[in-house]
Amino acid sequence: MQGFKVGYFNNSKLFVKLKMDKADGSYLRELAKIERQDVIILNDFGLQTLDSHNRITFLEIIGEKTIADAILDRLIHQSHRISLHGKSMKKKKKHKQGIIF
């Protein structure tokens, strides 16, 4: 995407990182970095169900239920889902490294 700032994040790693950032005081700085992106790609978002533990973690990271609900609402109603078809690049990469599935 030429001309756009794109942030690519693994969903579960992002939430863990933000939780750690909140603990060490760099949370607002990290959120500002994310906000500067024109496009945010959340890899594997939705693969884990939002059970009670994950919801609590999400709320802890965000800090306020209203804001967390607004974020989820935007993700659900204003996002684009891209489905990829074909052979898995992860499998291809592992096969080259000598790991066979």
XYZ file of C-alpha atoms in Angstrom:
101
model
C 0.000 0.000 0.000
C 1.945 2.938 -1.267
C 1.452 6.193 0.596
C -0.260 4.649 3.614
C 1.222 3.968 7.031
C 0.364 0.365 7.836
C 0.639 -1.303 11.222
C 0.705 -5.101 11.254
C 0.059 -6.769 14.595
C -0.451 -10.306 15.777
C -3.583 -9.907 17.849
C -2.614 -11.939 20.904
C 0.928 -10.519 21.016
C -0.421 -6.976 20.706
C -2.705 -7.366 23.714
C 0.096 -8.864 25.809
C 2.442 -6.027 24.782
C -0.130 -3.345 25.580
C -0.740 -4.893 28.979
C 3.012 -4.797 29.701
C 3.204 -1.223 28.368
C 0.437 -0.224 30.736
C 2.429 -1.681 33.647
C 5.668 0.127 32.751
C 4.103 3.474 31.845
C 4.690 3.402 28.079
C 1.057 2.563 27.240
C 0.020 6.005 25.976
C 3.136 6.281 23.801
C 2.422 2.878 22.238
C -1.228 3.761 21.636
C -0.109 6.978 19.938
C 2.101 4.922 17.582
C -0.856 2.741 16.681
C -3.129 5.755 16.179
C -0.694 7.250 13.633
C -1.292 4.313 11.280
C -3.668 4.763 8.354
C -4.361 1.029 8.190
C -4.127 -1.456 11.039
C -3.906 -5.162 10.282
C -4.790 -7.396 13.226
C -3.592 -10.844 12.273
C -5.606 -13.678 13.801
C -8.170 -11.335 15.365
C -11.159 -13.368 16.441
C -9.400 -16.733 16.466
C -9.647 -16.774 20.226
C -13.131 -16.415 21.600
C -13.738 -13.580 23.994
C -14.390 -15.759 27.018
C -14.644 -14.112 30.415
C -10.845 -14.140 30.913
C -10.130 -12.600 27.492
C -12.848 -9.976 27.983
C -11.341 -9.004 31.329
C -7.883 -8.804 29.748
C -9.251 -6.668 26.906
C -10.983 -4.364 29.389
C -7.825 -4.133 31.521
C -5.752 -3.164 28.512
C -8.206 -0.531 27.346
C -9.073 0.620 30.847
C -12.688 1.625 30.321
C -15.639 -0.536 29.344
C -17.213 2.180 27.192
C -14.026 2.657 25.171
C -13.521 -1.105 24.831
C -17.093 -1.487 23.563
C -16.545 1.360 21.084
C -13.358 -0.289 19.776
C -15.088 -3.639 19.312
C -18.029 -1.917 17.618
C -15.695 -0.220 15.128
C -13.807 -3.453 14.496
C -17.009 -5.338 13.834
C -18.872 -2.735 11.788
C -16.123 -0.751 10.033
C -13.507 -3.366 9.274
C -12.816 -5.391 6.165
C -12.215 -9.110 6.393
C -9.750 -10.515 3.917
C -9.841 -14.266 3.363
C -6.744 -15.794 1.867
C -6.893 -18.993 -0.149
C -4.209 -21.382 -1.244
C -1.369 -23.152 0.446
C -0.243 -21.863 3.809
C 2.917 -19.771 3.640
C 3.713 -20.895 7.194
C 3.745 -24.527 6.083
C 5.857 -23.653 3.053
C 8.381 -21.794 5.215
C 8.580 -24.618 7.776
C 9.023 -27.182 4.976
C 12.027 -25.221 3.668
C 13.475 -25.283 7.184
C 13.105 -29.072 7.286
C 10.012 -29.168 9.479
C 7.228 -31.156 7.858
C 3.599 -31.023 8.967
